């Protein structure tokens, strides 16, 4: 709930995508933000200010300045100015310092308040060199820009210029308010469950969904890190995954081992949230085994402990953070794994408490000096935020 109690000034300028800002407004309110709205005179032709007034909001418009100093009081009110959609015209005016509408006037008076632009327009307009040059210049002046989506637009053209998904915009807004504590850090995260195949259709695996690892990856991006996510058999449609996360898809223990061996040396922090199979089949069939032909005494071989192996090759400045699922003697087993695998941190949870696959988690964090911190049940996103804040750099 990074946006809780934050004052957001939602400025809507005249693109056909205006109606999408209603969803954005609703999401901001759901996250506990206070919202004031300004609608430009062209935007008011696409959507009626009554929409927001019927939610009990006061709407400020170009043609009806509530007071001659509305732009000054609105810019003072705002913790963040969000221009969504931001048209070609408004972006170019802002870059040139033109202030002839309520929205451009508010920006002119906003000093160093964070400002987020959500461009939405025809792809030819978006790729126009004048606009691109002006966007670069606004970025240099600390404006944030949410990249438009790619797809079919109202005009019938296909390309870059679509109003982005609300979740992408919300992600950017939350990022703006975060201190970039992981800027310049490379974070490697593993998530999901390995699959050890017996034949092309049968495998040993476990119920880990990968949600905790995805929450960690999203949070690390918000903190400014460069993030790679080794995703093991995750349904990537089940949860928001920020597009700046580099995803390396793997299936089996062997794939994971290869990926870790090539990625680990370049990372500063490894968060090993994946549930790794301790066994693989000694022999695998490349064809599906018919039921009558299955040897019921299939032989398993033990997989090596990857964290242990990585700890042995770890450089002084690297941080290794392990996870453990337990059902008994939770803390005792956690301590044992921390020490046997030479970890800097371990987060242990009691999986008898109906946690696997859900959106919430709880557990204990132990650091290498043996200190324990308890985390009560909360969303995996919130827990990810708290766990990353615990890592001392
Ligand atoms: N892990 C690993 N290599 C394995 C098994 C696990 O690197 N072969 C990592 C997991 O990704 C996790 C941590 O070790 O970060 C603990 O995993 P867990 O399955 O809880 O413990 P195990 O070491 O496998 O021990 P056990 O199954 O006996 O509890």
Coordinates of N, CA and C and ligand atoms in Angstrom, one line a residue, residues 253 272 274 276-278 303-307 322-326 337 341, ligand 1:
X253 N 15.6 -29.8 -12.7 CA 16.8 -29.5 -11.8 C 18.0 -29.2 -12.7
X272 N 16.8 -17.4 -3.5 CA 16.5 -18.8 -4.0 C 15.2 -19.3 -3.4
X274 N 12.9 -20.9 -5.3 CA 12.4 -22.1 -6.0 C 12.4 -23.3 -5.1
X276 N 13.1 -26.9 -5.1 CA 14.0 -27.7 -6.0 C 13.8 -29.2 -5.6
X277 N 13.6 -30.0 -6.6 CA 13.4 -31.4 -6.3 C 14.7 -32.0 -5.8
X278 N 14.6 -32.8 -4.7 CA 15.8 -33.4 -4.2 C 16.2 -34.7 -5.0
X303 N 19.6 -35.3 -6.1 CA 20.2 -34.1 -6.8 C 21.2 -33.4 -5.8
X304 N 22.1 -32.8 -6.4 CA 23.1 -32.0 -5.5 C 22.4 -30.8 -4.9
X305 N 22.8 -30.4 -3.8 CA 22.3 -29.2 -3.2 C 22.9 -27.9 -3.8
X306 N 22.1 -27.2 -4.6 CA 22.6 -26.1 -5.4 C 23.0 -24.9 -4.5
X307 N 22.3 -24.6 -3.5 CA 22.7 -23.5 -2.6 C 24.0 -23.8 -2.0
X322 N 18.3 -17.9 1.2 CA 17.6 -19.1 0.9 C 16.2 -19.1 1.5
X323 N 15.4 -20.0 1.1 CA 14.0 -20.2 1.6 C 13.8 -21.6 2.0
X324 N 13.0 -21.9 3.0 CA 12.8 -23.3 3.3 C 11.3 -23.5 3.7
X325 N 10.8 -24.7 3.3 CA 9.4 -25.1 3.6 C 9.6 -26.2 4.6
X326 N 8.9 -26.0 5.8 CA 9.0 -27.0 6.8 C 7.6 -27.3 7.3
X337 N 19.6 -25.4 8.1 CA 19.8 -25.2 6.7 C 20.7 -23.9 6.4
X341 N 24.1 -24.7 4.6 CA 24.3 -24.1 3.2 C 25.0 -22.8 3.2
Ligands
LIG1 N1 17.7 -26.1 -2.5 C1 18.8 -26.2 -3.4 N2 19.1 -27.4 -4.0 C2 18.4 -28.5 -3.7 C3 17.3 -28.4 -2.8 C4 17.0 -27.2 -2.3 O1 19.5 -25.2 -3.7 N3 18.7 -29.7 -4.2 C5 17.4 -24.8 -2.0 C6 16.0 -24.3 -2.1 O2 15.8 -23.5 -3.3 C7 15.8 -23.5 -0.9 C8 16.6 -24.2 0.2 O3 17.6 -24.9 -0.6 O4 16.2 -22.1 -1.0 C9 15.9 -25.1 1.1 O5 15.1 -26.0 0.3 P1 14.2 -27.1 1.0 O6 13.5 -27.9 0.0 O7 13.4 -26.4 2.1 O8 15.2 -27.9 1.8 P2 16.2 -29.1 1.4 O9 17.6 -28.6 1.5 O10 15.8 -29.7 0.1 O11 16.0 -30.1 2.6 P3 14.6 -31.0 3.0 O12 13.9 -31.3 1.7 O13 15.2 -32.2 3.6 O14 13.8 -30.2 4.0

